[in-house]
């Protein structure tokens, strides 16, 4: 069974997808992480994606489809995948349906993490990432262990004006997916994401846990 985590930038998809992958024995497929890794390594994909990401725009669909398909074909994804940051618009959702059908996989549920906009902006300005593990921290709500604090980095797209633009892109392109999945009769669960990280995780596990 595969699972989609939907939510605005900063809602906690990356945080929760890592925790859920560990708890449920599933593979996290985070298109944003894959793209940032490519940018860091200076690959052709990274060079193509960087300008879109820095501007808070979506990277072209054709680039994303290849990434997702390769990630799903790894042995680690056989037991189930948690999609974080994908799909991002209706064409991506339609393509995912096609890929899952071809591979004989089933989309079990969509979990929407709801967080008020002012909280999102505060979260993204305090976010720090560990470039070695990809783990995400927050300077106040979720500080990193002292021994790794020195290597943490801030994302280029976490400047306030870019954050506001990413939120607009989310409302216009990604939020309509909630209705898309409701119409497709895939179970859609809403979870309040402005509570502690553990509470949010426990609620998602109780909704989708196998
Ligand atoms: P992506 O990396 O997917 O970013 P996003 O969707 O904008 O989401 P974020 O990573 O900003 O937030 P999150 O929900 O994961 O929150 P997090 O857990 O980090 O995409 C980046 C860019 O890549 C896009 O703009 C686009 O250009 C491109 N891209 C990616 N996928 C694409 C696709 N499919 N198609 C086209 N383009 C694509 O949490 C945020 C902060 O809050 C952290 O500091 C965390 O510690 C803290 N926090 C989390 N939960 C809590 C809590 N419960 N309480 C307090 N603090 C919390």
CSV table of C-alpha atoms and ligand atoms in Angstrom, one decimal:
chain,number,residue,atom,x,y,z
A,1,UNK,CA,0.0,0.0,0.0
A,2,UNK,CA,1.2,3.5,-0.9
A,3,UNK,CA,0.4,6.7,0.9
A,4,UNK,CA,0.5,10.4,0.0
A,5,UNK,CA,1.2,13.2,2.5
A,6,UNK,CA,-0.3,16.5,1.3
A,7,UNK,CA,0.1,19.9,3.0
A,8,UNK,CA,1.4,23.4,2.4
A,9,UNK,CA,5.1,24.2,2.5
A,10,UNK,CA,6.2,23.9,6.1
A,11,UNK,CA,3.2,21.8,7.2
A,12,UNK,CA,5.5,19.0,8.4
A,13,UNK,CA,5.4,16.5,5.5
A,14,UNK,CA,9.2,16.0,5.6
A,15,UNK,CA,9.2,15.6,9.4
A,16,UNK,CA,6.3,13.2,9.4
A,17,UNK,CA,7.3,11.2,6.3
A,18,UNK,CA,10.6,10.3,7.9
A,19,UNK,CA,9.0,9.2,11.2
A,20,UNK,CA,6.2,7.3,9.4
A,21,UNK,CA,8.7,5.5,7.1
A,22,UNK,CA,10.5,4.2,10.2
A,23,UNK,CA,7.4,3.4,12.1
A,24,UNK,CA,5.5,1.7,9.3
A,25,UNK,CA,8.5,0.1,7.5
A,26,UNK,CA,7.8,2.0,4.3
A,27,UNK,CA,10.0,4.0,1.9
A,28,UNK,CA,9.9,7.8,1.9
A,29,UNK,CA,9.9,9.3,-1.6
A,30,UNK,CA,10.4,13.0,-1.2
A,31,UNK,CA,10.8,14.8,-4.6
A,32,UNK,CA,12.1,18.0,-2.9
A,33,UNK,CA,14.9,16.0,-1.1
A,34,UNK,CA,15.8,14.3,-4.4
A,35,UNK,CA,16.0,17.6,-6.2
A,36,UNK,CA,18.0,19.4,-3.4
A,37,UNK,CA,20.5,16.5,-3.4
A,38,UNK,CA,20.9,16.9,-7.2
A,39,UNK,CA,21.4,20.6,-6.8
A,40,UNK,CA,24.1,20.0,-4.1
A,41,UNK,CA,25.9,17.5,-6.3
A,42,UNK,CA,25.7,19.8,-9.3
A,43,UNK,CA,24.2,17.2,-11.6
A,44,UNK,CA,22.4,18.0,-14.8
A,45,UNK,CA,19.0,17.5,-13.0
A,46,UNK,CA,20.2,19.8,-10.2
A,47,UNK,CA,21.2,22.5,-12.7
A,48,UNK,CA,17.8,22.3,-14.5
A,49,UNK,CA,15.8,22.4,-11.2
A,50,UNK,CA,17.7,25.0,-9.2
A,51,UNK,CA,16.2,28.2,-10.8
A,52,UNK,CA,12.6,26.9,-10.4
A,53,UNK,CA,13.2,25.9,-6.8
A,54,UNK,CA,14.9,29.2,-5.8
A,55,UNK,CA,11.9,31.1,-7.4
A,56,UNK,CA,9.4,28.9,-5.5
A,57,UNK,CA,8.0,27.6,-8.7
A,58,UNK,CA,7.3,23.9,-9.6
A,59,UNK,CA,9.9,22.0,-11.5
A,60,UNK,CA,8.6,20.8,-14.9
A,61,UNK,CA,6.4,17.6,-14.6
A,62,UNK,CA,8.5,15.6,-17.1
A,63,UNK,CA,11.5,15.9,-14.8
A,64,UNK,CA,9.6,14.8,-11.8
A,65,UNK,CA,8.0,11.7,-13.4
A,66,UNK,CA,11.4,10.1,-14.1
A,67,UNK,CA,12.5,10.6,-10.5
A,68,UNK,CA,9.4,9.1,-9.0
A,69,UNK,CA,9.4,6.1,-11.3
A,70,UNK,CA,13.1,5.3,-10.5
A,71,UNK,CA,12.5,5.7,-6.8
A,72,UNK,CA,9.5,3.3,-6.9
A,73,UNK,CA,11.5,0.7,-8.7
A,74,UNK,CA,14.0,0.3,-5.9
A,75,UNK,CA,13.7,-2.8,-3.7
A,76,UNK,CA,13.2,-0.6,-0.6
A,77,UNK,CA,9.9,0.7,-2.1
A,78,UNK,CA,8.4,-2.8,-2.6
A,79,UNK,CA,6.7,-2.8,0.8
A,80,UNK,CA,5.1,0.6,0.3
A,81,UNK,CA,6.0,4.2,-0.4
A,82,UNK,CA,5.1,7.4,1.4
A,83,UNK,CA,5.0,10.3,-1.2
A,84,UNK,CA,6.1,13.6,0.3
A,85,UNK,CA,5.9,16.6,-2.1
A,86,UNK,CA,4.5,14.6,-4.9
A,87,UNK,CA,2.0,14.8,-6.6
A,88,UNK,CA,1.9,18.5,-6.7
A,89,UNK,CA,-0.8,19.2,-9.4
A,90,UNK,CA,-3.5,17.3,-11.2
A,91,UNK,CA,-1.2,16.1,-14.1
A,92,UNK,CA,1.2,14.6,-11.6
A,93,UNK,CA,-1.7,12.9,-9.8
A,94,UNK,CA,-2.9,11.4,-13.1
A,95,UNK,CA,0.6,10.2,-13.9
A,96,UNK,CA,1.0,8.7,-10.5
A,97,UNK,CA,-2.2,6.7,-11.0
A,98,UNK,CA,-0.8,5.4,-14.3
A,99,UNK,CA,2.5,4.4,-12.8
A,100,UNK,CA,0.9,2.7,-9.8
A,101,UNK,CA,-1.5,0.8,-12.1
A,102,UNK,CA,1.4,-0.3,-14.4
A,103,UNK,CA,3.3,-1.6,-11.3
A,104,UNK,CA,0.3,-3.3,-9.8
A,105,UNK,CA,0.4,-1.0,-6.7
A,106,UNK,CA,-2.4,0.5,-4.7
A,107,UNK,CA,-2.8,4.0,-3.3
A,108,UNK,CA,-4.2,3.3,0.2
A,109,UNK,CA,-4.8,6.8,1.5
A,110,UNK,CA,-4.1,10.5,1.3
A,111,UNK,CA,-3.2,12.4,4.6
A,112,UNK,CA,-3.6,16.2,4.5
A,113,UNK,CA,-1.6,18.0,7.2
A,114,UNK,CA,-3.5,21.3,8.0
A,115,UNK,CA,-1.6,24.2,9.5
A,116,UNK,CA,-2.6,27.9,9.7
A,117,UNK,CA,-0.6,30.2,7.3
A,118,UNK,CA,1.1,32.3,10.0
A,119,UNK,CA,2.5,29.2,11.7
A,120,UNK,CA,3.8,28.0,8.3
A,121,UNK,CA,5.8,31.1,7.7
A,122,UNK,CA,7.4,31.0,11.2
A,123,UNK,CA,8.3,27.3,10.8
A,124,UNK,CA,10.1,27.8,7.5
A,125,UNK,CA,12.1,30.8,8.7
A,126,UNK,CA,13.4,28.6,11.6
A,127,UNK,CA,14.0,25.4,9.7
A,128,UNK,CA,17.4,23.9,9.5
A,129,UNK,CA,18.4,20.7,7.6
A,130,UNK,CA,21.2,18.3,8.2
A,131,UNK,CA,22.9,17.9,4.7
A,132,UNK,CA,24.3,14.5,5.7
A,133,UNK,CA,21.1,12.7,6.8
A,134,UNK,CA,18.4,15.0,5.3
A,135,UNK,CA,16.8,15.2,8.8
A,136,UNK,CA,14.9,18.4,9.4
A,137,UNK,CA,15.0,20.5,12.6
A,138,UNK,CA,13.7,23.8,13.9
A,139,UNK,CA,15.7,26.4,15.9
A,140,UNK,CA,13.0,26.6,18.5
A,141,UNK,CA,10.5,23.7,18.2
A,142,UNK,CA,12.8,20.8,17.2
A,143,UNK,CA,16.5,21.7,17.9
A,144,UNK,CA,19.2,19.4,16.5
A,145,UNK,CA,21.6,17.5,18.8
A,146,UNK,CA,24.6,19.8,19.8
A,147,UNK,CA,27.1,17.6,18.0
A,148,UNK,CA,25.6,18.2,14.5
A,149,UNK,CA,24.4,21.8,15.1
A,150,UNK,CA,27.5,23.2,13.3
A,151,UNK,CA,26.8,21.5,10.0
A,152,UNK,CA,23.1,22.4,9.6
A,153,UNK,CA,22.1,24.5,6.6
A,154,UNK,CA,19.1,26.8,5.8
A,155,UNK,CA,17.3,26.2,2.5
A,156,UNK,CA,17.7,28.8,-0.2
A,157,UNK,CA,13.9,28.9,-0.8
A,158,UNK,CA,13.1,29.7,2.9
A,159,UNK,CA,13.4,33.5,2.4
A,160,UNK,CA,10.1,35.1,3.4
A,161,UNK,CA,9.1,36.4,-0.1
A,162,UNK,CA,9.8,33.0,-1.7
A,163,UNK,CA,7.9,31.3,1.1
A,164,UNK,CA,4.9,33.5,0.4
A,165,UNK,CA,5.1,32.6,-3.3
A,166,UNK,CA,5.4,28.9,-2.5
A,167,UNK,CA,2.2,29.1,-0.5
A,168,UNK,CA,0.4,30.7,-3.4
A,169,UNK,CA,1.6,28.0,-5.7
A,170,UNK,CA,0.4,25.4,-3.2
A,171,UNK,CA,-3.1,27.0,-3.0
A,172,UNK,CA,-3.4,27.2,-6.8
A,173,UNK,CA,-1.8,23.9,-8.0
A,174,UNK,CA,-1.7,21.4,-5.1
A,175,UNK,CA,-4.7,22.1,-2.9
A,176,UNK,CA,-7.2,21.0,-5.7
A,177,UNK,CA,-5.7,17.5,-5.3
A,178,UNK,CA,-7.8,17.1,-2.1
A,179,UNK,CA,-11.0,17.2,-4.2
A,180,UNK,CA,-9.3,15.1,-6.9
A,181,UNK,CA,-8.7,12.3,-4.5
A,182,UNK,CA,-12.1,12.7,-2.8
A,183,UNK,CA,-13.8,12.3,-6.2
A,184,UNK,CA,-11.6,9.3,-6.9
A,185,UNK,CA,-12.8,7.7,-3.7
A,186,UNK,CA,-9.4,7.4,-2.2
A,187,UNK,CA,-9.6,7.8,1.6
A,188,UNK,CA,-8.6,11.3,2.5
A,189,UNK,CA,-7.8,12.1,6.1
A,190,UNK,CA,-7.2,15.6,7.6
A,191,UNK,CA,-4.9,15.9,10.5
A,192,UNK,CA,-4.2,19.1,12.5
A,193,UNK,CA,-0.6,19.8,12.1
A,194,UNK,CA,-0.2,22.6,14.6
A,195,UNK,CA,0.3,20.2,17.5
A,196,UNK,CA,3.4,18.4,18.7
A,197,UNK,CA,5.3,16.4,16.2
A,198,UNK,CA,4.7,13.2,18.2
A,199,UNK,CA,1.0,13.8,18.4
A,200,UNK,CA,0.7,14.4,14.7
A,201,UNK,CA,2.7,11.2,14.0
A,202,UNK,CA,0.6,9.1,16.4
A,203,UNK,CA,-2.7,10.3,14.8
A,204,UNK,CA,-1.5,9.5,11.3
A,205,UNK,CA,-0.3,6.0,12.4
A,206,UNK,CA,-3.7,5.3,14.0
A,207,UNK,CA,-5.4,6.4,10.7
A,208,UNK,CA,-3.3,4.5,8.2
A,209,UNK,CA,-1.2,2.0,10.3
A,210,UNK,CA,-1.1,-1.5,9.0
B,1,LIG,P1,9.6,20.5,-1.0
B,1,LIG,O1,10.9,20.1,-0.5
B,1,LIG,O2,8.6,19.4,-1.3
B,1,LIG,O3,9.0,21.6,-0.1
B,1,LIG,P2,7.5,22.0,0.3
B,1,LIG,O4,6.4,21.2,-0.1
B,1,LIG,O5,7.5,23.4,0.0
B,1,LIG,O6,7.5,21.6,1.8
B,1,LIG,P3,8.6,21.9,2.8
B,1,LIG,O7,9.8,20.9,2.7
B,1,LIG,O8,8.9,23.3,2.8
B,1,LIG,O9,7.8,21.6,4.2
B,1,LIG,P4,7.4,20.3,4.9
B,1,LIG,O10,5.9,20.2,4.8
B,1,LIG,O11,8.2,19.1,4.4
B,1,LIG,O12,7.7,20.7,6.4
B,1,LIG,P5,9.0,20.2,7.3
B,1,LIG,O13,8.7,18.8,7.8
B,1,LIG,O14,10.3,20.5,6.7
B,1,LIG,O15,9.8,21.2,-2.4
B,1,LIG,C1,10.7,22.3,-2.6
B,1,LIG,C2,10.7,22.8,-4.0
B,1,LIG,O16,11.1,21.7,-4.9
B,1,LIG,C3,9.4,23.2,-4.6
B,1,LIG,O17,9.1,24.5,-4.3
B,1,LIG,C4,9.6,22.9,-6.1
B,1,LIG,O18,10.4,23.9,-6.7
B,1,LIG,C5,10.4,21.6,-6.1
B,1,LIG,N1,9.6,20.4,-6.1
B,1,LIG,C6,9.5,19.4,-5.1
B,1,LIG,N2,8.7,18.4,-5.5
B,1,LIG,C7,8.1,18.8,-6.7
B,1,LIG,C8,7.2,18.2,-7.5
B,1,LIG,N3,6.6,17.1,-7.2
B,1,LIG,N4,6.9,18.9,-8.7
B,1,LIG,C9,7.5,20.0,-9.0
B,1,LIG,N5,8.4,20.7,-8.2
B,1,LIG,C10,8.7,20.1,-7.1
B,1,LIG,O19,8.7,21.2,8.6
B,1,LIG,C11,8.9,22.6,8.4
B,1,LIG,C12,9.6,23.1,9.8
B,1,LIG,O20,8.6,23.0,10.8
B,1,LIG,C13,10.8,22.3,10.2
B,1,LIG,O21,11.7,23.2,10.8
B,1,LIG,C14,10.3,21.3,11.3
B,1,LIG,O22,11.3,21.0,12.2
B,1,LIG,C15,9.1,22.1,11.9
B,1,LIG,N6,8.0,21.3,12.3
B,1,LIG,C16,7.5,20.3,11.6
B,1,LIG,N7,6.4,19.8,12.3
B,1,LIG,C17,6.3,20.6,13.4
B,1,LIG,C18,5.3,20.6,14.5
B,1,LIG,N8,4.3,19.7,14.6
B,1,LIG,N9,5.5,21.5,15.4
B,1,LIG,C19,6.5,22.4,15.4
B,1,LIG,N10,7.4,22.5,14.4
B,1,LIG,C20,7.3,21.5,13.4
